[in-house]
């Protein structure tokens, strides 16, 4: 009996110890997943853990976590289980955020610019023109009171000044002919073309006339009919325009220029133009007569000429007709990329001067886009009626101011030529 009781007590004690061990092991297994990393990989202590004192509860790598943004991660690092176990998921989360920010920045990055190759030009020639560096030095306003003419010019508000002018007065060529030359030029794409044309065109016209006169005087053929002199001068003007354009293109410089010119020779007035510069005659009765027709891409005859040479003309959303979707004028100096559709061959007209011919208004499109031909003649006539000569610069300034008041933002150049002086 005694032995049986002892056996029962021993079994009960063994069972109690076994139950205590099972309960202790079960609670440990229950809490372990809560403190373990999501990864099943066994954590390997970092090399610096062997060098750190045992009292350090925060893993050094956790210091790299952005303070204020990952406070929960820091709290997890300072918990009793080994810090190295939770560093990997925290840093992985931080790395994912950095990668996401980089991806967002890449999606918003603009496309890479495609820079075209430089324009091939003659050695030592600036492809933007020798005058490109001096564009900012051009005066905003210009006033000229010359012999028998006056001029006023004002820069627009959109870009550097690209207008110009040229004058040759009281020149005598072989044979005794007296001539005078006046021109207004409107450049585009920089000042290179307008500066070149302003310097060369008048000289080339005089040279072409001198060459034609010399060849005519030295010829042993019978005298030509009376109309041949007109044809000779017109041919010389056309040749001078084409020569000037060829000389400019040979430099390999960008840009182009429109022009309206007037040549007075032996009592005859020859007017030529390329582009949208215009010349208007003011008569004694006050009527205005346009002596030029603007060369725009919207002109029907110009469109047919361009299409017959392999080009095309289109109208954009703004209602402006353009050659090859680019240039609004169909004739101009320069513009090498637009050849042969944009030609420099001018339209030339001749008129015999009479006492009824009072003055000539030559201007760039900055004026004509806002002021009509009749309004321009009226302004100059009003200045003459107010005891001011028709060549007074005040009438030119008034026209410039009128165009600006009506919203012209382009360069404006106005020249008034006194024609009465050629009848004396």
CSV table of C-alpha atoms in Angstrom, one decimal, residues 234 237-238 241 259-261 270-275 291-296 299 301-302 330-331 344-350:
chain,number,residue,atom,x,y,z
A,234,UNK,CA,14.4,97.1,-116.2
A,237,UNK,CA,17.5,96.3,-112.1
A,238,UNK,CA,16.5,92.6,-112.4
A,241,UNK,CA,18.5,91.9,-107.6
A,259,UNK,CA,12.8,95.0,-100.4
A,260,UNK,CA,11.0,97.9,-102.2
A,261,UNK,CA,13.2,100.3,-104.2
A,270,UNK,CA,11.4,102.7,-111.9
A,271,UNK,CA,9.9,100.8,-108.9
A,272,UNK,CA,10.8,97.3,-108.0
A,273,UNK,CA,10.0,95.0,-105.1
A,274,UNK,CA,10.3,91.5,-103.6
A,275,UNK,CA,8.2,90.5,-100.6
A,291,UNK,CA,3.2,101.0,-107.5
A,292,UNK,CA,4.0,97.6,-106.1
A,293,UNK,CA,2.0,94.4,-105.3
A,294,UNK,CA,2.9,92.4,-102.2
A,295,UNK,CA,4.5,89.0,-102.9
A,296,UNK,CA,2.6,86.8,-100.4
A,299,UNK,CA,-1.5,85.4,-104.2
A,301,UNK,CA,-0.3,83.7,-109.4
A,302,UNK,CA,2.4,83.2,-106.8
A,330,UNK,CA,6.9,84.3,-101.8
A,331,UNK,CA,9.8,86.4,-103.0
A,344,UNK,CA,14.6,87.1,-105.6
A,345,UNK,CA,13.5,88.1,-109.1
A,346,UNK,CA,11.6,91.4,-108.7
A,347,UNK,CA,8.6,92.9,-110.4
A,348,UNK,CA,9.6,96.2,-112.0
A,349,UNK,CA,7.3,99.0,-113.2
A,350,UNK,CA,8.1,102.3,-115.0
